[in-house]
Short mmCIF file of C-alpha atoms in Angstrom, two decimals:
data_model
loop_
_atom_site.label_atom_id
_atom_site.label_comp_id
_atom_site.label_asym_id
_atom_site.label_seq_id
_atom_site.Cartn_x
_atom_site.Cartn_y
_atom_site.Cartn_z
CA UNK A 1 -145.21 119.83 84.79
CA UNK A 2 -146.77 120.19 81.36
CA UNK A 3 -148.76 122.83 79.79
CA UNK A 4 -151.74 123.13 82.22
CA UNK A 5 -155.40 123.81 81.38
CA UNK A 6 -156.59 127.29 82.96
CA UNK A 7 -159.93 125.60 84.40
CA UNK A 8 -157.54 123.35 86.79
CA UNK A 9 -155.41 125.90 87.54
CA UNK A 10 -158.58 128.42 88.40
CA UNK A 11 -161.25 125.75 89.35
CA UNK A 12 -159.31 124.33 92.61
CA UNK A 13 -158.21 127.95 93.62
CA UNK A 14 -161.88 128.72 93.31
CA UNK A 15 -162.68 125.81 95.40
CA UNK A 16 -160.17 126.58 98.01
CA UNK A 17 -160.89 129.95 98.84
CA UNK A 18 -157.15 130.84 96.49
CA UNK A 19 -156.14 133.71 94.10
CA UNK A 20 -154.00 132.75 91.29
CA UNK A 21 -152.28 135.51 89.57
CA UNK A 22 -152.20 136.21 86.16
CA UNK A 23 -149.64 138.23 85.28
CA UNK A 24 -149.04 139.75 81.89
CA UNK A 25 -146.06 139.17 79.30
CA UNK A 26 -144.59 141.83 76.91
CA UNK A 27 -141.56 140.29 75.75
CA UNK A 28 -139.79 137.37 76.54
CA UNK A 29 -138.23 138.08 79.38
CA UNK A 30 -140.95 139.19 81.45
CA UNK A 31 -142.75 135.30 80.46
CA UNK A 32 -139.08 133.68 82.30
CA UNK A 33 -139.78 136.09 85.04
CA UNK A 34 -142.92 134.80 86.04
CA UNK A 35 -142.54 131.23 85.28
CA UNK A 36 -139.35 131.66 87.48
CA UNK A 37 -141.44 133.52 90.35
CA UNK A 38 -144.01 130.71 90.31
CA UNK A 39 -141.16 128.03 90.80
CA UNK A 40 -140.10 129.71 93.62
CA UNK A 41 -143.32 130.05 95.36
CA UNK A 42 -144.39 126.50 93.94
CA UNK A 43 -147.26 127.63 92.89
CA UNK A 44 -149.34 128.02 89.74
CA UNK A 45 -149.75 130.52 87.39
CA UNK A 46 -151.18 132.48 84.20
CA UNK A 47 -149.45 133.92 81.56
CA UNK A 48 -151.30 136.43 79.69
CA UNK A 49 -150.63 137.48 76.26
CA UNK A 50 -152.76 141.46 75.80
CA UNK A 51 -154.28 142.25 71.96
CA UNK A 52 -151.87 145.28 72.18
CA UNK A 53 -148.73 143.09 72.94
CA UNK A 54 -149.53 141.15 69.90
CA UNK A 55 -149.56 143.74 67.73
CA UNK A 56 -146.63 145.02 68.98
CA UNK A 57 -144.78 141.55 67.73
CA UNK A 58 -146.75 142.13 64.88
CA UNK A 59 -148.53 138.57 65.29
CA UNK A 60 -149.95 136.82 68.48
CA UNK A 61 -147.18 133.54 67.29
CA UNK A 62 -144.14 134.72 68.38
CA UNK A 63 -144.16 135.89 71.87
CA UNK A 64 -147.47 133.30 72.23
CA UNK A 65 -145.37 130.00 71.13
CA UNK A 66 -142.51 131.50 73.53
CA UNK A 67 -144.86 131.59 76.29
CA UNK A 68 -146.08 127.78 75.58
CA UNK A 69 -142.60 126.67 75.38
CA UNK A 70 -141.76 128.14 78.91
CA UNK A 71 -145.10 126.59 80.20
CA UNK A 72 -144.50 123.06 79.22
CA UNK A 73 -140.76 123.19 80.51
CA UNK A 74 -141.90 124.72 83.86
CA UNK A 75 -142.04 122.55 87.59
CA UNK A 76 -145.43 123.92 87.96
CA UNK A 77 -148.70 124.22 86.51
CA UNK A 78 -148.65 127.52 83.87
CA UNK A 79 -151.61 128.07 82.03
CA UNK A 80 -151.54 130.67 78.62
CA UNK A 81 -154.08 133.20 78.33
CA UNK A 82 -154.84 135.46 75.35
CA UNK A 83 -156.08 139.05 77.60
CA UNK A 84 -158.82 141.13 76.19
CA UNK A 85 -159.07 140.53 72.79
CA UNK A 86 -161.60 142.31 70.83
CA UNK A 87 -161.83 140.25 67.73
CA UNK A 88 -162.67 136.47 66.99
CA UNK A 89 -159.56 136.46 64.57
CA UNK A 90 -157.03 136.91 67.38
CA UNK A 91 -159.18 134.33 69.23
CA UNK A 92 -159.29 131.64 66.73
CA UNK A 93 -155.01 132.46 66.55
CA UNK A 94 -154.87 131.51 70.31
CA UNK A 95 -156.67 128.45 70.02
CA UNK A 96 -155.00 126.99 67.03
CA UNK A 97 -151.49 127.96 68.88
CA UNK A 98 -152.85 126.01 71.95
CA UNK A 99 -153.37 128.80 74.10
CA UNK A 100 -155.29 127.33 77.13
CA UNK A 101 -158.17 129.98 77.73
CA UNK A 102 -158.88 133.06 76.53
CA UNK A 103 -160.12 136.56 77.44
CA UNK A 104 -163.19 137.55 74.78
CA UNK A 105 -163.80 141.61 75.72
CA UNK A 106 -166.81 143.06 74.01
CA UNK A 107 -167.60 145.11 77.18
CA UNK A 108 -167.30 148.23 74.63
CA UNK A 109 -170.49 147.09 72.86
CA UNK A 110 -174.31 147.14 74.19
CA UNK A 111 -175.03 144.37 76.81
CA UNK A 112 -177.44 142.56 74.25
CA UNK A 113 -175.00 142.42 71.65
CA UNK A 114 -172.04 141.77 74.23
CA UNK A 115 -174.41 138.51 75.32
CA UNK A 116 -174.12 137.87 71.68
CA UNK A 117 -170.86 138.33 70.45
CA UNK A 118 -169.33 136.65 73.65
CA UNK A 119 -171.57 133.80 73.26
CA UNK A 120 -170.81 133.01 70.20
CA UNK A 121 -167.08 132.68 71.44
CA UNK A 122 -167.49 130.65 74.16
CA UNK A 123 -169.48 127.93 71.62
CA UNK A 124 -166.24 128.00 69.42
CA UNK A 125 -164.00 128.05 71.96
CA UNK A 126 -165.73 125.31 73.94
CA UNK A 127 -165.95 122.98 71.05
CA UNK A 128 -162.19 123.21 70.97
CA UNK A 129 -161.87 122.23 74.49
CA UNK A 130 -160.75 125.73 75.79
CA UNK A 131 -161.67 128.06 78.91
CA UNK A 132 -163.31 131.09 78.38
CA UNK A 133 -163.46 134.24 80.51
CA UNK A 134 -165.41 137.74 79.63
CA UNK A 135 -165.99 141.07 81.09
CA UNK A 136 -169.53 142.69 82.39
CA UNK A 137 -169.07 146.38 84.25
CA UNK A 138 -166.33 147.88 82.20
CA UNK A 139 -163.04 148.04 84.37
CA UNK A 140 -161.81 151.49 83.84
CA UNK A 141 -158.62 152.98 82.38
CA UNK A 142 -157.85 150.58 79.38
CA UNK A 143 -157.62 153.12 76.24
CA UNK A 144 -159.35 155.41 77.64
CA UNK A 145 -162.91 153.02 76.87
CA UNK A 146 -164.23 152.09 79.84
CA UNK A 147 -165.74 154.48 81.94
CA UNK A 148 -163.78 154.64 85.93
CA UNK A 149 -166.45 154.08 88.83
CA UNK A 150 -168.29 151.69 86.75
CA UNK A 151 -169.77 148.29 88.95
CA UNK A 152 -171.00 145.34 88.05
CA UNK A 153 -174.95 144.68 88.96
CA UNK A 154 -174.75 140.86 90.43
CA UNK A 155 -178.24 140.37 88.82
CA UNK A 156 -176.88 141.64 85.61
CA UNK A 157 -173.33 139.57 86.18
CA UNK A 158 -175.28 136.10 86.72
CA UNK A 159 -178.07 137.03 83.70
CA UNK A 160 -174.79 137.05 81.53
CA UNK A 161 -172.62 134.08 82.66
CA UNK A 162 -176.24 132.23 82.14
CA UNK A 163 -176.39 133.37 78.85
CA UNK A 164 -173.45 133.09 77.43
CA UNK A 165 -171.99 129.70 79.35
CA UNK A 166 -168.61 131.54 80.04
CA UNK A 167 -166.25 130.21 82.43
CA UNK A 168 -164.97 132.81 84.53
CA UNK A 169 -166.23 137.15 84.70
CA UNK A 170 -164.41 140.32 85.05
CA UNK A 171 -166.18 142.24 86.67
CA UNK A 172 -165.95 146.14 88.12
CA UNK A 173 -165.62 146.25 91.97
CA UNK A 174 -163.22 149.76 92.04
CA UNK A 175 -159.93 148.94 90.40
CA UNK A 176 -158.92 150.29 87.32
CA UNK A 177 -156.16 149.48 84.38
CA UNK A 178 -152.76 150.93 84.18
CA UNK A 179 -152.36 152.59 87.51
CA UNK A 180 -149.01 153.46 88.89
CA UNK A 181 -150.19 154.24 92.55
CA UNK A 182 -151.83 151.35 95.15
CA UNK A 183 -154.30 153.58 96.39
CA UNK A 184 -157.61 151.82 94.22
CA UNK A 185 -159.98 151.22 96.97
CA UNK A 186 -162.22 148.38 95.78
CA UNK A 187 -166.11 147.31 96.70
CA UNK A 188 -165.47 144.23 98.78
CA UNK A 189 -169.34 144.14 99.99
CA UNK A 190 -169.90 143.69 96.05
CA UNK A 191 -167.08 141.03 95.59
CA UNK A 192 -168.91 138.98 98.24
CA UNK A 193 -172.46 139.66 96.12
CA UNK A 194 -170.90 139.11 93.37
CA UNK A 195 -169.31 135.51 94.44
CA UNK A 196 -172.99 134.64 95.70
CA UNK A 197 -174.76 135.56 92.90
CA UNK A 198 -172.07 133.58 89.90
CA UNK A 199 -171.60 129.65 89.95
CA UNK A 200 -168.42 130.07 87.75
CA UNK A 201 -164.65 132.63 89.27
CA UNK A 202 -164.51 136.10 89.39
CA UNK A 203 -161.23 138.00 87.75
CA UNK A 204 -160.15 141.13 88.48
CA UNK A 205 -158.45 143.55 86.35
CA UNK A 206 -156.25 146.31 86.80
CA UNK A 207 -154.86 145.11 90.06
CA UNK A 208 -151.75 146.93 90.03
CA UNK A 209 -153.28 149.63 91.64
CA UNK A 210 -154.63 147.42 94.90
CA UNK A 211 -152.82 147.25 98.17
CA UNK A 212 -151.39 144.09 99.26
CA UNK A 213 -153.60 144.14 102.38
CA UNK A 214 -156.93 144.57 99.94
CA UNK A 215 -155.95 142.41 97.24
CA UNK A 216 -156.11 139.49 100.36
CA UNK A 217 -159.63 141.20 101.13
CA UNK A 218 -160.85 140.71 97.61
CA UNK A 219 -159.43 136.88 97.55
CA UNK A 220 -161.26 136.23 100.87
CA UNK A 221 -164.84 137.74 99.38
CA UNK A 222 -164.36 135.93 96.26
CA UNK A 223 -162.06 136.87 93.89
CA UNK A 224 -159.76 133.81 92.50
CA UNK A 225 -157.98 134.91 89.21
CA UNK A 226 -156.01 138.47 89.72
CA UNK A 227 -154.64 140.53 86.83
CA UNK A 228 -151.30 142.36 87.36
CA UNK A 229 -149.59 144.22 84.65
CA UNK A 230 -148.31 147.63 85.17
CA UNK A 231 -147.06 146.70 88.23
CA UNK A 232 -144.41 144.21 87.02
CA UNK A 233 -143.67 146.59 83.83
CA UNK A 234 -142.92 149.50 86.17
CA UNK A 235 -140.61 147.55 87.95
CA UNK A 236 -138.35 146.35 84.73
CA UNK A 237 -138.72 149.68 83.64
CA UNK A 238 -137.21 150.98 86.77
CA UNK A 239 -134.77 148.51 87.01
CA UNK A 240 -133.31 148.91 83.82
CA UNK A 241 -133.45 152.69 84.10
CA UNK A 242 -131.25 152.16 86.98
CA UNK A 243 -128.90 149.80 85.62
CA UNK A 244 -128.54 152.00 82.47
CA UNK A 245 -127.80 155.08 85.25
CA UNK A 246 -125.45 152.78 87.54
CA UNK A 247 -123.59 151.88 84.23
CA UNK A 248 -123.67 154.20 80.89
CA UNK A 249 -121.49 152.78 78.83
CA UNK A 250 -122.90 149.13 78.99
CA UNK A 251 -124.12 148.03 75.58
CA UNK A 252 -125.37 144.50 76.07
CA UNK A 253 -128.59 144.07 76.92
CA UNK A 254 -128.09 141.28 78.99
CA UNK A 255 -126.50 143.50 81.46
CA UNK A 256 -129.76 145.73 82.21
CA UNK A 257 -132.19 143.02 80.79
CA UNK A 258 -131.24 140.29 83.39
CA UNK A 259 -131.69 142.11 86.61
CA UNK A 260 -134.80 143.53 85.42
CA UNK A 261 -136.11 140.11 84.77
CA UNK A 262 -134.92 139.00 88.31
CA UNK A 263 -136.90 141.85 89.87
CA UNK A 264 -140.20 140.97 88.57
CA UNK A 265 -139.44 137.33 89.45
CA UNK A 266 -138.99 138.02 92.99
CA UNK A 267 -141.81 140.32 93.15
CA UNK A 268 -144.22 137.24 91.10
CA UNK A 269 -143.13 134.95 93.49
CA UNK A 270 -144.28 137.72 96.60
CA UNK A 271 -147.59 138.61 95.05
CA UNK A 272 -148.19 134.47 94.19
CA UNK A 273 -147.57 134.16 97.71
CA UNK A 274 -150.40 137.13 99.14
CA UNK A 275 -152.55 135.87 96.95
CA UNK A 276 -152.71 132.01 98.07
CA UNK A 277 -152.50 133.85 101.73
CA UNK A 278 -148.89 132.49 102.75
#
């Protein structure tokens, strides 16, 4: 299955009443992980590439041509997503690498000149042939920017997707980025306002911190493409701290890397399966 574009991965999900997840990649192992997990639940998925894991490689290139190597070799559809990039640099380096969509986030700025900026994106990207999604409501806990209890106004939600011609919104319904515990208890009324009031998918963030049980909820309201980071990086982390405690004297990192990245496969392939409601 090659290389898949994120609007027909998202679009029929949409559609279908599906989530798709969309789960983020730090280093290389965690992109086999989730390809893997999406094999085994033979379903699609997104691999998303943050701003801050790009600098951390120093360049968006070589964990993002990684990523697009393991999506054209995979058995089913993976789509590459650049996550909440701030600057039209880094978005102009994930469409020339052949990223498939990308996340423009200029939710930090004034809604007129966050209509602006992200329109402006979308034109570029869209002339280039690729999907575009944004964020309105400002999903709390990323870098301390966005302010926690924030929601999205439906009016205000479908006022911006009109004016900027994005494909897809974030939007802030009670979760929140980086959370350790699954106790975020989200707005599903507002999901379901939100889903009326928007012809394009809703995303949500920082859903690490939702319940099994409520992330099925927020799929059922409305919600198609789901974020999950911190939960799959707390679970390498922990595996490899046990590993490393289990054995002390091992020096390859295959040895703690490998189980780590068989963890968060297994748990992809569980979450891919909640989400499409199997």
């Amino acid at each position: 299955m090659p290389l898949t574009p994120t609007g027909d991965v998202i679009g029929p999900a949409r559609a279908e009443g599906r989530g798709v997840g969309a789960f983020n990649v730090v280093q290389i192992e965690h992109a086999e992980a989730i390809v893997a997990g999406a094999e085994r639940a033979a379903l699609p998925v997104v691999l998303q590439i943050s701003q801050n894991t790009a600098r951390y490689h120093g360049s968006l290139a070589p964990i993002g041509l990684a990523a697009l190597a393991l999506a054209r070799a995979a058995s089913v559809p993976v789509a590459v997503h650049l996550d909440h990039a701030e600057t039209r640099r880094l978005v102009a380096e994930a469409v020339e690498l052949g990223f498939t969509s990308v996340m423009f986030d200029a939710s930090r700025l004034p809604y007129e000149e966050n209509v602006a900026a992200t329109r402006a994106v979308t034109a570029y990207c869209h002339r280039a042939g690729v999907w575009v999604e944004a964020e309105l409501g400002e999903v709390g806990g990323k870098d301390g920017a966005h302010a926690p209890g924030a929601r999205t106004d439906p009016d205000e939600a479908r006022a911006f997707a009109e004016a900027t011609a994005v494909d897809a919104l974030a939007v802030a319904v009670g979760s929140s980025h980086a959370m350790l515990t699954r106790d975020a208890v989200l707005d599903i009324d507002l999901v379901t306002r939100l889903r009326d009031a928007l012809a394009i998918p809703l995303v949500l963030h920082g859903s690490s911190g939702v319940r099994d049980g409520d992330l099925a909820k927020a799929v059922a309201a409305g919600m198609t493409k789901v974020n999950i980071a911190t939960r799959l990086n707390a679970l390498f982390t922990g595996t490899v701290r046990a590993r490393l405690q289990e054995s002390p004297g091992v020096v390859d990192p295959r040895r703690y890397l490998g189980p780590a990245r068989e963890a968060v496969a297994a748990e992809v392939a569980r979450l891919l399966g909640v989400l499409a409601d199997r």
